[in-house]
Short mmCIF file of C-alpha atoms in Angstrom, two decimals:
data_model
loop_
_atom_site.label_atom_id
_atom_site.label_comp_id
_atom_site.label_asym_id
_atom_site.label_seq_id
_atom_site.Cartn_x
_atom_site.Cartn_y
_atom_site.Cartn_z
CA MET A 1388 -0.01 0.00 -0.01
CA PRO A 1389 1.50 3.39 -1.01
CA ALA A 1390 2.26 5.90 1.69
CA PRO A 1391 -0.18 8.81 1.85
CA GLU A 1392 1.19 12.03 0.44
CA SER A 1393 1.95 14.54 3.12
CA THR A 1394 0.63 18.02 2.52
CA PRO A 1395 2.98 20.83 3.43
CA ASP A 1396 2.13 22.82 6.50
CA LEU A 1397 1.39 26.23 4.99
CA THR A 1398 1.56 28.00 8.33
CA ALA A 1399 5.10 26.77 8.92
CA LEU A 1400 6.12 27.74 5.38
CA TYR A 1401 4.58 31.17 5.84
CA ARG A 1402 6.51 31.67 9.11
CA ARG A 1403 9.78 30.65 7.46
CA LEU A 1404 9.14 33.00 4.55
CA ASP A 1405 8.26 35.80 6.96
CA ARG A 1406 11.47 35.33 8.96
CA SER A 1407 13.52 35.15 5.77
CA CYS A 1408 12.04 38.37 4.41
CA ARG A 1409 12.57 40.17 7.70
CA PHE A 1410 16.18 38.99 7.83
CA GLY A 1411 16.76 40.04 4.21
CA PHE A 1412 15.36 43.52 4.75
CA LEU A 1413 17.36 43.89 7.97
CA THR A 1414 20.48 43.01 5.99
CA VAL A 1415 19.69 45.90 3.65
CA THR A 1416 19.17 48.07 6.76
CA ALA A 1417 22.64 47.11 8.02
CA LEU A 1418 24.20 48.05 4.68
CA LEU A 1419 22.40 51.39 4.51
CA ALA A 1420 23.21 52.11 8.15
CA TYR A 1421 26.89 51.43 7.50
CA VAL A 1422 26.95 53.92 4.63
CA ALA A 1423 25.06 56.52 6.68
CA HIS A 1424 27.37 56.03 9.68
CA ARG A 1425 30.44 56.48 7.50
CA LEU A 1426 29.03 59.71 6.08
CA VAL A 1427 27.85 61.09 9.42
CA SER A 1428 31.21 60.42 11.04
CA ASN A 1429 32.85 62.71 8.47
CA ILE A 1430 30.67 65.78 9.02
CA GLY A 1431 33.27 67.51 11.21
CA ALA A 1432 36.14 66.81 8.82
CA VAL A 1433 34.19 68.04 5.80
CA GLU A 1434 33.14 71.15 7.69
CA GLN A 1435 36.76 71.88 8.58
CA LEU A 1436 37.82 71.29 4.96
CA CYS A 1437 35.10 73.64 3.70
CA ASP A 1438 36.21 76.29 6.18
CA GLU A 1439 39.80 76.03 4.98
CA MET A 1440 39.22 75.74 1.23
CA LEU A 1441 35.99 77.64 0.69
CA SER A 1442 36.20 80.33 3.34
CA GLU A 1443 35.46 83.13 0.89
CA LYS A 1444 32.52 81.41 -0.80
CA ALA A 1445 29.03 80.91 0.60
CA LEU A 1446 28.10 77.27 1.07
CA PRO A 1447 24.81 75.84 -0.27
CA ILE A 1448 21.89 75.95 2.13
CA LEU A 1449 21.70 72.17 2.46
CA THR A 1450 25.38 71.96 3.34
CA GLU A 1451 24.92 74.64 6.01
CA PHE A 1452 21.95 72.68 7.34
CA VAL A 1453 24.00 69.47 7.58
CA PHE A 1454 26.78 71.27 9.42
CA SER A 1455 24.41 72.95 11.85
CA GLN A 1456 22.33 69.84 12.55
CA ALA A 1457 25.14 67.28 12.83
CA LEU A 1458 23.93 66.02 16.21
CA LEU A 1459 20.37 65.46 14.93
CA LEU A 1460 21.60 63.62 11.85
CA THR A 1461 23.90 61.46 13.97
CA GLY A 1462 20.99 60.58 16.25
CA LEU A 1463 18.84 59.64 13.28
CA CYS A 1464 21.64 57.52 11.92
CA PHE A 1465 21.74 55.51 15.15
CA LEU A 1466 17.99 55.51 15.82
CA LEU A 1467 16.73 54.25 12.44
CA PRO A 1468 18.50 50.86 12.45
CA VAL A 1469 17.37 50.26 16.05
CA LEU A 1470 13.82 51.13 15.02
CA ALA A 1471 14.04 48.68 12.12
CA VAL A 1472 15.13 45.89 14.45
CA VAL A 1473 12.31 46.75 16.87
CA CYS A 1474 9.85 46.55 13.96
CA ALA A 1475 11.23 43.19 12.92
CA VAL A 1476 11.10 41.70 16.41
CA SER A 1477 7.99 43.18 17.96
CA ILE A 1478 5.41 43.47 15.14
CA ARG A 1479 3.62 40.19 14.58
CA ARG A 1480 2.01 40.95 11.19
CA ALA A 1481 4.49 40.36 8.41
CA ASP A 1482 3.25 43.12 6.13
CA LEU A 1483 3.42 45.77 8.82
CA ALA A 1484 6.83 44.63 10.07
CA ILE A 1485 8.36 44.58 6.60
CA GLY A 1486 6.70 47.91 5.83
CA GLY A 1487 8.25 49.46 8.95
CA ILE A 1488 11.66 48.07 8.06
CA CYS A 1489 11.32 49.43 4.51
CA LEU A 1490 10.39 52.88 5.83
CA CYS A 1491 13.53 52.86 7.98
CA ASN A 1492 15.54 51.78 4.93
CA LEU A 1493 14.04 54.58 2.86
CA ALA A 1494 14.88 57.13 5.57
CA LEU A 1495 18.46 55.81 5.81
CA PHE A 1496 18.83 56.03 2.05
CA GLY A 1497 17.48 59.58 2.08
CA LEU A 1498 19.85 60.52 4.90
CA SER A 1499 22.81 59.08 3.00
CA ALA A 1500 21.79 60.89 -0.20
CA LEU A 1501 21.39 64.17 1.71
CA LEU A 1502 24.83 63.84 3.29
CA TRP A 1503 26.44 62.82 0.00
CA TRP A 1504 24.93 65.80 -1.79
CA ALA A 1505 25.85 68.21 0.99
CA PHE A 1506 29.45 67.00 0.95
CA THR A 1507 30.04 66.95 -2.79
CA VAL A 1508 28.24 70.01 -4.16
CA PRO A 1509 30.55 72.69 -2.66
CA PHE A 1510 33.61 70.96 -4.04
CA ALA A 1511 31.96 70.34 -7.42
CA GLU A 1512 31.28 74.07 -7.65
CA LEU A 1513 34.90 74.75 -6.70
CA MET A 1514 36.17 72.37 -9.39
CA SER A 1515 33.90 73.84 -12.05
CA GLY A 1516 35.20 77.30 -11.13
CA LEU A 1517 38.78 76.10 -11.52
CA GLN A 1518 38.07 74.63 -14.96
CA MET A 1519 36.66 77.90 -16.27
CA ARG A 1520 39.91 79.77 -15.51
#
């Protein structure tokens, strides 16, 4: 007599898929947090470099904002990954947990893009001014 076919336990498969997705999105969070931490840790050095090289020129508004709000941006850089882990661990519904993690990832990406832009634009303007001479 043939053995009866076992049907897969869909609840267990769903739980495994849920944990895998949460882990995957948290891995993206770790990567984005690393990039943001590297950028945030250089705010003081870039500010000093801008003071030395571009003392006679006015800096873009966004660059001034980054320099003046360095403590806030550093706090966000540390808070967002922690918030993503809290979402992954404490929210039971998979869609809400992954949505919370994705919002943290989006905020980290936006923070990294803001810092990158604020760091590069003053020097790009300086370089374009040197090429015109």
